[in-house]
Structures are given as C-alpha cells and as structure tokens.
Coordinates of C-alpha atoms and ligand atoms in Angstrom, one line a residue:
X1 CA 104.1 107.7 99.3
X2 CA 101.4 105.3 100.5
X3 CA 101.3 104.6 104.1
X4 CA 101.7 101.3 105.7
X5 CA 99.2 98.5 105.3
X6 CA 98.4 96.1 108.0
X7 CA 101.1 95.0 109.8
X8 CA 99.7 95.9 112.9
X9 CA 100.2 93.7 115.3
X10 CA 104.2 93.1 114.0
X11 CA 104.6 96.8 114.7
X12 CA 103.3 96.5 118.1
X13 CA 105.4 93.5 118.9
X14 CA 108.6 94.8 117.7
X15 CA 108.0 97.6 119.9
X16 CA 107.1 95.2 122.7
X17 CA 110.2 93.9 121.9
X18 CA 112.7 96.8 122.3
X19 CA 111.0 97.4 125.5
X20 CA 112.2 94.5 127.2
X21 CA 115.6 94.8 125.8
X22 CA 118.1 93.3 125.9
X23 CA 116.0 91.0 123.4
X24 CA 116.8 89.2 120.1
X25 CA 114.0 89.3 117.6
X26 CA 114.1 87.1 113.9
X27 CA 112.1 88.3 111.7
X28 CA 112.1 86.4 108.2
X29 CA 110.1 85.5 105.0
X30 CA 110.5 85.6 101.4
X31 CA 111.5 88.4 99.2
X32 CA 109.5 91.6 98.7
X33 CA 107.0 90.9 101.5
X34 CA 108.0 93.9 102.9
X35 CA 110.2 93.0 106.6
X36 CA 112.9 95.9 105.2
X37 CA 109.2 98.4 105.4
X38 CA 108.2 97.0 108.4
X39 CA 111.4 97.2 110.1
X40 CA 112.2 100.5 108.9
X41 CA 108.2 101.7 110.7
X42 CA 108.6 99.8 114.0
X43 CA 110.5 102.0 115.4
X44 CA 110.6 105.4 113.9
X45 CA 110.8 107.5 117.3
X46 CA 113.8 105.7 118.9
X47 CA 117.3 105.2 118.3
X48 CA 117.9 102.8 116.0
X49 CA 120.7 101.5 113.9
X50 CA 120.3 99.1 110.5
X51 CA 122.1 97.8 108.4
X52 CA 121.6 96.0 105.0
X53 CA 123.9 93.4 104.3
X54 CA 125.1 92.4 101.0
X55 CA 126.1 88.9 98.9
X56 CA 129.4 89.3 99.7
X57 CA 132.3 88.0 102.1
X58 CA 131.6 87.6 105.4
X59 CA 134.9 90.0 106.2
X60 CA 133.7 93.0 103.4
X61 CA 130.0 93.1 105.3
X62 CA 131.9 93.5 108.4
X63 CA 134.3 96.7 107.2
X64 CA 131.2 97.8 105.6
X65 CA 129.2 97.8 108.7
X66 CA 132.5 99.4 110.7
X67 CA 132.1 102.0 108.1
X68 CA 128.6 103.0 108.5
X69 CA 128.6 102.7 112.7
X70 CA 131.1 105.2 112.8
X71 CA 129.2 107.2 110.5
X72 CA 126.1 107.0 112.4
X73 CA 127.2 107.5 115.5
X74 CA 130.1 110.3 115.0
X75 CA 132.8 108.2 116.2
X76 CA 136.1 107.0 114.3
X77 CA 135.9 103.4 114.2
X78 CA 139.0 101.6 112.5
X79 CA 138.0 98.5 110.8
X80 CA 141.3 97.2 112.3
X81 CA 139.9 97.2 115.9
X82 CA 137.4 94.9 114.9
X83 CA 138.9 91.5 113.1
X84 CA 135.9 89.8 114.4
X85 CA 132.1 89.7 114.7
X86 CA 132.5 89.4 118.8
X87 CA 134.3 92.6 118.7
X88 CA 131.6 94.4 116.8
X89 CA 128.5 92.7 119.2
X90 CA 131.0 93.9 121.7
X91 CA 130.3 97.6 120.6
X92 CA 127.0 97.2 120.2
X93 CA 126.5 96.8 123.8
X94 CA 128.9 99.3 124.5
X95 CA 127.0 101.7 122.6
X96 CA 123.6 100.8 124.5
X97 CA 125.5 101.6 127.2
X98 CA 124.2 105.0 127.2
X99 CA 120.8 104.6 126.4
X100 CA 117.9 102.0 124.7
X101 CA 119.4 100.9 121.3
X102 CA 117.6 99.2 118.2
X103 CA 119.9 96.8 115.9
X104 CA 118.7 95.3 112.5
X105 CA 121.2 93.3 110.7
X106 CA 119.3 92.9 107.6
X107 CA 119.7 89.8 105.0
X108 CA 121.4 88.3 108.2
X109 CA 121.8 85.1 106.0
X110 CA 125.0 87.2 104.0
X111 CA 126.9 87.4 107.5
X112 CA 126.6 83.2 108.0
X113 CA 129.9 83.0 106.1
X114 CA 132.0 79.5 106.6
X115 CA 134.9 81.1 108.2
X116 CA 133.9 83.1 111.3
X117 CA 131.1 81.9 113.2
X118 CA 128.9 84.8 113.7
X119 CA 126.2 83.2 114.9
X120 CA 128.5 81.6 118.0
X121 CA 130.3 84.9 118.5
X122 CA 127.0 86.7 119.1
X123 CA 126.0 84.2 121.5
X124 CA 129.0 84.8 123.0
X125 CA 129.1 88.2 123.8
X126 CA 125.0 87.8 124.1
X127 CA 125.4 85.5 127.3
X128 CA 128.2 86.8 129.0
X129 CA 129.1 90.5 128.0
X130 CA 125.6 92.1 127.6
X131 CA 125.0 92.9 131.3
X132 CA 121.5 94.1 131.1
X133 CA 122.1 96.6 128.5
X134 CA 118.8 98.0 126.7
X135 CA 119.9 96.5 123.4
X136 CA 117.4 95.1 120.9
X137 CA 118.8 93.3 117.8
X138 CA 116.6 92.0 115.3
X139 CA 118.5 89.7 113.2
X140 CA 116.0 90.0 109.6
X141 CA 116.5 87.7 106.2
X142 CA 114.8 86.5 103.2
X143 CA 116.4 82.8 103.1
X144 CA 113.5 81.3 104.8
X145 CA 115.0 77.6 105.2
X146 CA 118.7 79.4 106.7
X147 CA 116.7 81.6 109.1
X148 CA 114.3 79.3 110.3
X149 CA 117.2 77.3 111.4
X150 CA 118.6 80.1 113.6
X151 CA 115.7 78.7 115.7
X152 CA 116.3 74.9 115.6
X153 CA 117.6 72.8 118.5
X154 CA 121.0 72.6 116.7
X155 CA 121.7 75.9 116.4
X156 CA 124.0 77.6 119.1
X157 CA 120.8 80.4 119.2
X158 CA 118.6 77.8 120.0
X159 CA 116.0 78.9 123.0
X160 CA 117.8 82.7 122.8
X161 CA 115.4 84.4 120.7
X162 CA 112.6 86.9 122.5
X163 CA 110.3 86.9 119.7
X164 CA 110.5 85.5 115.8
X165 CA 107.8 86.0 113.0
X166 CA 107.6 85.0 109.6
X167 CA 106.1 87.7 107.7
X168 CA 103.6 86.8 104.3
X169 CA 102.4 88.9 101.5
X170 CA 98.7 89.9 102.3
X171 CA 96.0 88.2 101.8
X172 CA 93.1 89.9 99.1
X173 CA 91.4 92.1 102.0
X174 CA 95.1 93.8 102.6
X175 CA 96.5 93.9 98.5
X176 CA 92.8 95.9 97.9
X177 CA 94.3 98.1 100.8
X178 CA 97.4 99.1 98.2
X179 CA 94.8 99.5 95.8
X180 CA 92.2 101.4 97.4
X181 CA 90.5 103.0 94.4
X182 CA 89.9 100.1 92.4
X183 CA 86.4 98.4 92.5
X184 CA 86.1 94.8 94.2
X185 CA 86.2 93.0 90.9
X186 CA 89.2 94.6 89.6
X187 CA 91.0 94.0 93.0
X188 CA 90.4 90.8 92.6
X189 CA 91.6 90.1 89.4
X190 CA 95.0 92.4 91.4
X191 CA 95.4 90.1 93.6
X192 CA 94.9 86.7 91.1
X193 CA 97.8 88.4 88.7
X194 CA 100.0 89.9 91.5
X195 CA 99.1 88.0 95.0
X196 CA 99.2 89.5 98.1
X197 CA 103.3 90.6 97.5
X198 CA 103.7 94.4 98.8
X199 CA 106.5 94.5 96.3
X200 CA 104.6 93.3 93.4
X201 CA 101.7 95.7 93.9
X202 CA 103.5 99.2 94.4
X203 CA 103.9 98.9 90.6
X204 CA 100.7 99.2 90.1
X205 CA 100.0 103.2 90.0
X206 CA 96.4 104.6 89.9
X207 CA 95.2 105.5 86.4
X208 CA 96.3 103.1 84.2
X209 CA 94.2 100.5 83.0
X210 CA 94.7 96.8 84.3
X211 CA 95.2 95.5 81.5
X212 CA 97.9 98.0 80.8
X213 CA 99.5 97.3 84.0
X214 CA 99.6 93.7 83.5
X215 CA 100.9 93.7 80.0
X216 CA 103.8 96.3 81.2
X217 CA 104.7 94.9 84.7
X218 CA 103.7 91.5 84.2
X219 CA 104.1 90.3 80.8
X220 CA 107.0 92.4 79.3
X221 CA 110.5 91.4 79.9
X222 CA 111.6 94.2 80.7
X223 CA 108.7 94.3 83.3
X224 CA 109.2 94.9 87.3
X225 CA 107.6 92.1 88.3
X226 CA 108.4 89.9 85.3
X227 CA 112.0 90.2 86.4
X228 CA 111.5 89.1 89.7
X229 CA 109.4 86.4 89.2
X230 CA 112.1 85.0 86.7
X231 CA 114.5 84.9 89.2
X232 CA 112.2 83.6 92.1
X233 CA 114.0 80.3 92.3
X234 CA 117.6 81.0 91.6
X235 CA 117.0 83.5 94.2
X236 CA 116.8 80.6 96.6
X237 CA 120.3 79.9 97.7
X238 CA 119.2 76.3 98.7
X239 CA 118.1 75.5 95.7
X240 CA 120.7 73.6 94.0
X241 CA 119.2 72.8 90.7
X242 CA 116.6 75.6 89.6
X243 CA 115.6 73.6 86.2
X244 CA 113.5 71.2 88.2
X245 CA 112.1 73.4 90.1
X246 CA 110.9 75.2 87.5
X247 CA 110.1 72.1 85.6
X248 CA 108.1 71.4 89.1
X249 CA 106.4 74.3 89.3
X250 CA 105.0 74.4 85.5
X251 CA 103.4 71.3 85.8
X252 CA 101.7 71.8 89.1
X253 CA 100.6 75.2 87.8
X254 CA 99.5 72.7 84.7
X255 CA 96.9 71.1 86.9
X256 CA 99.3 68.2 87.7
X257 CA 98.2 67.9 91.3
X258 CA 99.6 64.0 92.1
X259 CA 103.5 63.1 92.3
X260 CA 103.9 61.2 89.8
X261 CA 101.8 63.0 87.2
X262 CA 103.7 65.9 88.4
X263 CA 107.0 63.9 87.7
X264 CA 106.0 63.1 84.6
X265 CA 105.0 66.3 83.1
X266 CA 108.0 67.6 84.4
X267 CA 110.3 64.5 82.5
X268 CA 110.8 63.3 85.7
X269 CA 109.6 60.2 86.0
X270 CA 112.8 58.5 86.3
X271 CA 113.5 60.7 89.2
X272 CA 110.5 60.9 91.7
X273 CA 112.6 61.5 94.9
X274 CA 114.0 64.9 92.8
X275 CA 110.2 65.8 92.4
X276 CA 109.4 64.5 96.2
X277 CA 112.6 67.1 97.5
X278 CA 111.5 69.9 95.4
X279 CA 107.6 69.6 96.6
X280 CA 108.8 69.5 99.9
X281 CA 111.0 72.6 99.7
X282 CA 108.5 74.7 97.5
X283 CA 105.9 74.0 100.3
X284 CA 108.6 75.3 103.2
X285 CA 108.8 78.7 101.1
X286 CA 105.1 78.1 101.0
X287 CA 104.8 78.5 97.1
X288 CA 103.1 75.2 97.1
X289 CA 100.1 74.0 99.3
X290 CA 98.6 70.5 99.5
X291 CA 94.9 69.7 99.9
X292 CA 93.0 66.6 100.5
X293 CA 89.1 65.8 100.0
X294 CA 87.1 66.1 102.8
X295 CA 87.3 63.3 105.2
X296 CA 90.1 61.7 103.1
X297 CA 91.5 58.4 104.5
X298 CA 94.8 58.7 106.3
X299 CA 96.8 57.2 103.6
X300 CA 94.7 59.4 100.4
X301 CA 97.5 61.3 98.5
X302 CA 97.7 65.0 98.8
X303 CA 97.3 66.9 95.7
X304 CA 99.5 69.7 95.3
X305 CA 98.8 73.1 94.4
X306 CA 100.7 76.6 93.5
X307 CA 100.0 78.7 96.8
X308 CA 101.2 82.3 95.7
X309 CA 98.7 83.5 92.8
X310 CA 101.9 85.7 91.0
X311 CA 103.4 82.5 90.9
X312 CA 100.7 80.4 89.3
X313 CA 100.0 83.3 86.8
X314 CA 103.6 83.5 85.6
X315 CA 103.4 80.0 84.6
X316 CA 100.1 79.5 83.6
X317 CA 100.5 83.0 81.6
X318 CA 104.1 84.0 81.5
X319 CA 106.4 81.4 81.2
X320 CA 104.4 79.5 78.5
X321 CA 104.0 82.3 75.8
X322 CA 107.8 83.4 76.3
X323 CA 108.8 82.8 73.1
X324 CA 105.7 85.6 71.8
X325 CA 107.0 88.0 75.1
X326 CA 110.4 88.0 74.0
X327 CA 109.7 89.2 70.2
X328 CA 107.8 91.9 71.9
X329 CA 104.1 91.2 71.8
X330 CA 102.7 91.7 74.9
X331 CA 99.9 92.9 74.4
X332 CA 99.1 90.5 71.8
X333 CA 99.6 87.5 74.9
X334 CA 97.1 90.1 76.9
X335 CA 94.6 90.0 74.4
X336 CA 94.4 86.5 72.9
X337 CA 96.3 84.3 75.4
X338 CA 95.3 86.1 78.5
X339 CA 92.1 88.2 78.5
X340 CA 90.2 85.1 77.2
X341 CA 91.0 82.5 79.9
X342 CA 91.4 84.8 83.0
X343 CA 88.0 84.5 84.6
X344 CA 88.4 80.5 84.3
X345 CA 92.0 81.1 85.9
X346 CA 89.9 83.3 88.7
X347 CA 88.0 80.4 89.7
X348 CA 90.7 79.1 92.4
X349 CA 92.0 82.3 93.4
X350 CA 88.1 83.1 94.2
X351 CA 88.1 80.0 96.6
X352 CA 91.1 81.3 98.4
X353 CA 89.7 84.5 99.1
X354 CA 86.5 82.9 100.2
X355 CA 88.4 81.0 102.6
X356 CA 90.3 84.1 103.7
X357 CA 87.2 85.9 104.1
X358 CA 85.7 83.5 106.3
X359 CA 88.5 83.3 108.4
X360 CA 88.0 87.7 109.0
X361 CA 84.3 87.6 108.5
X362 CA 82.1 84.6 109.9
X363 CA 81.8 86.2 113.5
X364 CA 80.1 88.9 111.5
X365 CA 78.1 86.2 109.3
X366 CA 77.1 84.4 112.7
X367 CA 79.2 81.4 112.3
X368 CA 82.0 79.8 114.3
X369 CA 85.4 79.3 113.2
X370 CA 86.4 76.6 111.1
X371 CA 88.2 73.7 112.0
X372 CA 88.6 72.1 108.3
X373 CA 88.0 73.7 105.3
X374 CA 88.4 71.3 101.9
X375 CA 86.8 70.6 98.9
X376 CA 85.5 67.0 97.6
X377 CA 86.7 65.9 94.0
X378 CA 85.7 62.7 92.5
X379 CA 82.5 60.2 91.2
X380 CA 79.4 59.0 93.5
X381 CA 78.8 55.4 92.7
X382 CA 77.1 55.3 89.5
X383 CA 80.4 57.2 88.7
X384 CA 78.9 60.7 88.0
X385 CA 81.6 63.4 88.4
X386 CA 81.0 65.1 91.7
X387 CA 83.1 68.8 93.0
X388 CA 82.1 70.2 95.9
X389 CA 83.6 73.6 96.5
X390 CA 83.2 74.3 100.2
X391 CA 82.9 71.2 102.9
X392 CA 83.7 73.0 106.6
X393 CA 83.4 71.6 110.1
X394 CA 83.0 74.7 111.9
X395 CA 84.4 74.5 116.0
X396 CA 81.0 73.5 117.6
X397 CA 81.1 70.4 115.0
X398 CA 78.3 70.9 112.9
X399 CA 79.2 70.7 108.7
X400 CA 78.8 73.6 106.5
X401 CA 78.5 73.1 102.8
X402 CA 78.4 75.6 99.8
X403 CA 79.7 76.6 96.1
X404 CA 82.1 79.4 95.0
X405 CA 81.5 80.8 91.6
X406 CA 83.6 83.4 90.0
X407 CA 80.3 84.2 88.3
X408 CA 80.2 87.5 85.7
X409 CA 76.1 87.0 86.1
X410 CA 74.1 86.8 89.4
X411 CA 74.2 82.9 90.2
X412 CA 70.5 81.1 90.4
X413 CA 68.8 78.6 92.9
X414 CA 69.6 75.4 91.3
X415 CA 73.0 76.2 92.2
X416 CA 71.7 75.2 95.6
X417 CA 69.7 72.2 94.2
X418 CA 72.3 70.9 92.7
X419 CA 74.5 70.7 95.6
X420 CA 71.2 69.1 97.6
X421 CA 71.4 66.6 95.2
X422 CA 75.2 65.9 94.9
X423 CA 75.2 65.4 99.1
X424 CA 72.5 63.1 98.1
X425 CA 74.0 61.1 95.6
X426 CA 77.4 61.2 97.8
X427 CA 75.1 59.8 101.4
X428 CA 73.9 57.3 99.2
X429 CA 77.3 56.2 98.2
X430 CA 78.9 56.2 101.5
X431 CA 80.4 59.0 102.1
X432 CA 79.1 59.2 105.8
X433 CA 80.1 63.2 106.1
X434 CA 77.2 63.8 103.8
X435 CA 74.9 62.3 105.5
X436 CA 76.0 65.1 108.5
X437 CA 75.4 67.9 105.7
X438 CA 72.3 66.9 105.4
X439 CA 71.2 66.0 108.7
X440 CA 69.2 69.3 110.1
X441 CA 71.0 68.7 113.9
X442 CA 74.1 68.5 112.3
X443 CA 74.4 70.6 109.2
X444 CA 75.2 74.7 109.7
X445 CA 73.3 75.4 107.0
X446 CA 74.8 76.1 103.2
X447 CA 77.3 79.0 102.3
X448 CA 77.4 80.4 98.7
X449 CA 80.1 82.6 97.4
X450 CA 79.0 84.3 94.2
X451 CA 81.4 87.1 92.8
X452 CA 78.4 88.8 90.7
X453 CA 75.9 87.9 93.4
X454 CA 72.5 86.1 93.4
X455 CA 69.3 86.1 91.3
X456 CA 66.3 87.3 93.0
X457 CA 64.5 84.5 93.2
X458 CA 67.7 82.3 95.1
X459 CA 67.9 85.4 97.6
X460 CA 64.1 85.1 98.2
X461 CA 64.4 81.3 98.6
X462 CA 67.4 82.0 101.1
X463 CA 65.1 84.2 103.1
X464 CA 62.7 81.9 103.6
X465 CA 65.2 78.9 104.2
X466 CA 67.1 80.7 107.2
X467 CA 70.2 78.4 106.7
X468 CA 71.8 79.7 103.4
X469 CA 73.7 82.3 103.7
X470 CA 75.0 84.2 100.4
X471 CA 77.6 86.1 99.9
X472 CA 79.2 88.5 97.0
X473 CA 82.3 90.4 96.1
X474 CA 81.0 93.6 98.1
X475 CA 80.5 91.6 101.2
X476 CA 84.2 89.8 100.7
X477 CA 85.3 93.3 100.7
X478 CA 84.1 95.2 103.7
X479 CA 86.3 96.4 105.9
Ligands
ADP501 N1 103.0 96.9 104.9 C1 103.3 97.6 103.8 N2 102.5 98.6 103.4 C2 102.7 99.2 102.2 N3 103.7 99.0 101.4 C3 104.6 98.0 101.7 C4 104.4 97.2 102.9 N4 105.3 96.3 103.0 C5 106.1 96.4 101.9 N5 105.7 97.5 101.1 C6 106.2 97.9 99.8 O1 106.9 96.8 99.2 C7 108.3 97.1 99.0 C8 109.1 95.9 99.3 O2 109.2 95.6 100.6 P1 110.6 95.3 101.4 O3 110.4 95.7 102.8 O4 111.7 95.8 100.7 O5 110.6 93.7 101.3 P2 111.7 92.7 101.8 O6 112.6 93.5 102.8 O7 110.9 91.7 102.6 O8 112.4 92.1 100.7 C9 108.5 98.3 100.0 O9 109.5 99.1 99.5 C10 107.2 99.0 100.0 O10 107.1 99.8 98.9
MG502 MG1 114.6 93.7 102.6

C-alpha cells in the first residue's frame, strides 16, 4: 500500500476544520482524484463517521445510512424514527453531544433527491438545533456543476459553509511521486498517457514495461482505465446528450481549436450553440482549457484545448483505432499506431509541465512569478509561419521568452537564434511585446526547456550570455 501523495495542505485544513466545529466543509471534484483517500487520511485519529452514498432514492440512502449509524455506534436505530433527513441531522448533533464528531456524506449529490429537501432540512437543524456542538460535516461529491452550486447565492447553504475545496488530479511533479522508481522520461510519458488522476496511476505496478501497461490498462477494453475513460461523459449526470460531447471532445483532441472548425468536424455546424454549451461545460469540469496568443486583442477568439492528458490520449489513441481494440489487437495499436507518434503527441504535454514547473521552481531559477504565460501562433508580415512556445510577463513586468522541445537529442544554439530572429521579424511587424523581449531593460532574459538537454556548445554560449537559462527533464523533476 503506497502512502499518500501530496495533499498536504487539504489534510491540514480539514483538520483545521474539525477543530472549529461545528463547521461544514465541501469538498468536491471529478471522479478518481482521490477526495474518498483524502477524506478517509484527514482524520485517522478522531472519531469519525462516513458514509458512501449510492445512485439510488433519496429514501433507500437514508435507511441505509440508519443502518450503518446504528452499527457504528452500538445503538438500535429504527429506520422508522427517522422519515426524514432533519431527523437524521438531528442525531447527528445529538451524537456530538458527547464528544468532537466528524461527518462525511460522500457522493452528497445522490441525497439531492426531488422529494425531500435535504439540503433545507440540514440548514434547518444546522441554524437552530446545533447549539455549539463539536460536529464537523463534510458534505463530499463528484458532480462538480451540482456541488459547486451548494455554494451559489441561490442555494439555501449559501454563506454556511466553513471551508470548500475542489480537489484536481496532480500535476507531473506529484503522478512521478506514484511512480517513484521510474526515470524522468518515462514519468513523463506516465503522466502524457494517464494525467495527473490518482485513480488512473495506481494501475500502474512496478515491473512491467510501459508499454505493457499502456497496452493492458489503456488500450484493452477490458482495461481499468479504458473502462473509465469510456464512461467519462455519461458519467456526468448534467450531461444530457453524451454523443456531442464526445463528438466535441474528438475534434478538439483533432487539433480543431476554433468553434466553428470544432463544430464542423464534429457535424455540427448546423448547431454551434450545442458546440458553444458543450465547450462551456467541458471547461467547468475543466477537461477543456482555452488559450490565447500573447497580447491577443480583447475580441481574438480563444482556441480551445483538451486539459486532462488521459483524456486527449483516449481520443487521439483510443477512441480512433476502436474498431482494431475491439478485435483484440492491442498491442498491434501500441506498436504501429501508438509507439510511432507518441513523442510528437509529448510535445504539448511537455509545455504543460514546463509551465507547472515554473510555477514550483522559478524562486529556485531566480525568477519572479508569472503573471501571463501563453504562446504566439501565426505569420510575421512577409507571412512566414511564426510559434513561439513560451511568451511570460513575470510580476515585476519584465518579458521572458523561450522554446520547449520534447527533444530525444540535446537541443543546439540556433534554437536560441532562431527565436532572436522570430522576435525580430515579429518587432518589425508590429507586434509591440516583441520589441519588450528584446529590449535589455525590459526583457528577463530567454528560458529553454529541453527534455534531452543542451549541446555543449549552447550551454557554453548560455554561460557567457547570463540571461538564458536552460533547463532539462532532471531539473523539471527535482524535488
Ligand atoms: N493523494 C493520494 N495519494 C496516493 N493515492 C491516491 C491519492 N488519492 C487517490 N489515490 C488513489 O486513487 C484511488 C481513487 O481515489 P478516490 O479517493 O476513490 O477518488 P474519488 O473519491 O475522488 O472518486 C484511491 O483508492 C487511491 O488508490
Ligand atoms: Mg469517492
């Protein structure tokens, strides 16, 4: 049994928490990012009571929970006593009565039913039967949009709760934490198949070869994390019609990055506003991110992107060679369909680590915090393709600018050049925030991410530059 990975500072709020009880606590996020683990570590050395809710009737969760009270505390409760969810907040505070008392009513979304109001009835009893009684409840579930609402100034729990959290998977310095024994490069390539999802990675065991794990997990139907990736939308009570959200998802895992290409790789360009809904709801479960160019004009369109890396592999990967998974050739998909592309598919999931790495590391690289982070896609004025990778105005104002590679050979010095001259080209075309990277009072210098590191020669030049900094896979992945 591994031990608990980060999670720190959750643990030491939650016990923050039950020490100022009576308190209500919310704790939700999506599926499998581990708020069951967490709650079930917070408090280990007090009494505490949970209970696990399940997709049923609002009136079977509440005999159930009768049922297990009365086992856990040695007393004979009768379901009968209890026809409503008042009566058994009631007893909650009763039973704090003799001492401090943790509640977690897990998958708190179940108890919502239409008929009895258990969200009012708690409030009820909350405001004027609790009486100072050291009772904690930490109401926990995984439909994000339904329990972020508990918080909204229409709900009757509005302004009530002591502390909420949403809890995410990890980002790439935590999943190598799961797996400690791989090397940085094959935690990477972890955390671009499985993301940061605690649930996703405890599948992956020790000896086996990636490639294995990935083609048993990942790529088999029968597969762990196959199966819960399929059901990843449907899971989403909200989500009325899963087809086109799926149809969604595929084409901005395509590359489709603008609405309406998006609608119409999904067939749904006679429908926008379905593809506008669906962007917007993805991005609230925070499977979808938008980005804009650096500097981009107010009204620029954003272009969307898949946020979770499981995600984008299933349909970059997964979804598009079902027909080949389902007649059982994995490992063929691994080895011709996979193996071949997946350092091209590493190249974003390298920039998101970069930018996660910055935001644990740049005290430690002697630079500020970042205020922007973005890229720059598009043609200087002579129309030459331009990308910039890394365009950041750190807090003290001054621009820093740099490439990520997801190299397999140390990168060279004209990587540097090249950039020199793309800023350049960019200045000369107007953009005016080149001008500032270039400008020695206002530029903090240049920042290159290289997974396979540096040539000799472009660490030498670095030296004797002072303002490039360069960084590799071992220095991503310090602790
Ligand atoms: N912080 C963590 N450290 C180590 N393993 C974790 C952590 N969080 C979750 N896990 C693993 O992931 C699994 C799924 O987490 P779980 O708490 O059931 O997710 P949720 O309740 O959010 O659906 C856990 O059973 C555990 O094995
Ligand atoms: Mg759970």
């Amino acid at each position: 049994m591994r031990g608990i990975v980060d999670r720190k500072q959750e643990i030491e709020e939650l016990r923050a928490l039950a020490q100022r009880a009576p308190s209500l606590g919310l704790l939700y996020g999506r599926r499998r990012v581990g708020k069951t683990f967490l709650l079930d570590h917070a408090w280990a050395d007090m009494r505490h009571f949970y209970f696990l809710a399940a997709d049923t009737t609002s009136e079977m969760n509440r005999a159930e929970l009768i049922r297990e009270l009365s086992e856990w505390s040695g007393n004979d409760y009768v379901e009968a006593d209890f026809p409503s969810w008042r009566n058994v907040f009631r007893l909650l505070a009763q039973l704090a009565e003799s001492g401090p008392l943790v509640v977690v009513l897990d998958e708190f979304q179940y108890l919502m039913g239409q008929t009895d109001d258990i969200v009012s009835q708690l409030v009820a009893i909350w405001d004027r039967e609790l009486r100072g009684r050291p009772l904690t409840l930490v109401l926990c579930g995984s439909e994000v949009a339904t329990m972020a609402g508990l918080e909204a100034g229409d709900s009757p729990l509005y302004g009530r709760p002591n502390w909420s959290a949403r809890l995410r998977p990890f980002d790439y310095l935590d999943t190598r934490a799961m797996v400690p024994n791989r090397s940085p490069r094959e935690a990477a390539y972890i955390y671009g198949v499985f993301g940061g999802t605690p649930r996703f990675l405890v599948t992956i065991t020790e000896e086996d070869e990636l490639a294995e794990r990935v083609t048993e997990t990942v790529l088999s139907p029968r597969g762990e994390v196959h199966l819960q990736l399929e059901r990843l939308i449907e899971q989403e009570k909200g989500i009325r019609e899963p087809r086109e959200y799926r149809a969604v998802l595929s084409a901005v895992a395509d590359g489709n990055t603008e609405t309406d290409r998006i609608a119409a790789a999904a067939g749904l360009s006679d429908r926008t506003h379905v593809v506008i809904r669906a962007l917007g709801v993805l991005e609230s479960l925070e499977l979808i991110w938008r980005e804009r160019n650096f500097d981009a004009a107010e009204r620029t369109p954003w272009k969307n992107r898949i946020a979770d890396h499981a995600v984008r592999f299933w349909y970059r990967f997964v979804h598009k060679n079902r027909s080949l998974l389902e007649t059982g050739e994995a490992r063929r998909v691994w080895r011709q369909r996979v193996e071949p592309y997946l350092d091209d598919y590493m190249g974003k999931v390298f920039e998101r680590m970069c930018r996660e790495a910055f935001l644990r590391h740049h005290d430690r690289w002697g630079l500020g915090g970042a205020l922007e982070w973005a890229r720059w896609e598009g043609q200087d004025r002579s129309r030459r393709p331009i990308e910039i990778d890394l365009i950041s105005r750190l807090d003290d104002g001054r621009l820093l600018t740099g490439e990520i590679k997801w190299s397999s050979r140390p990168i060279d010095y004209d990587v540097h050049l090249a950039l020199q001259r793309d800023l350049e080209d960019l200045a000369r075309s107007g953009q005016g925030w080149a001008q500032g990277a270039l400008d020695p009072e206002r530029s903090a210098g240049h920042l290159y991410f290289s997974a396979a590191g540096f040539s000799d020669h472009f660490h030498q030049r670095a030296a004797e530059a002072g303002n490039i900094l360069l960084r590799d896979l071992n220095d991503l992945y310090v602790a």
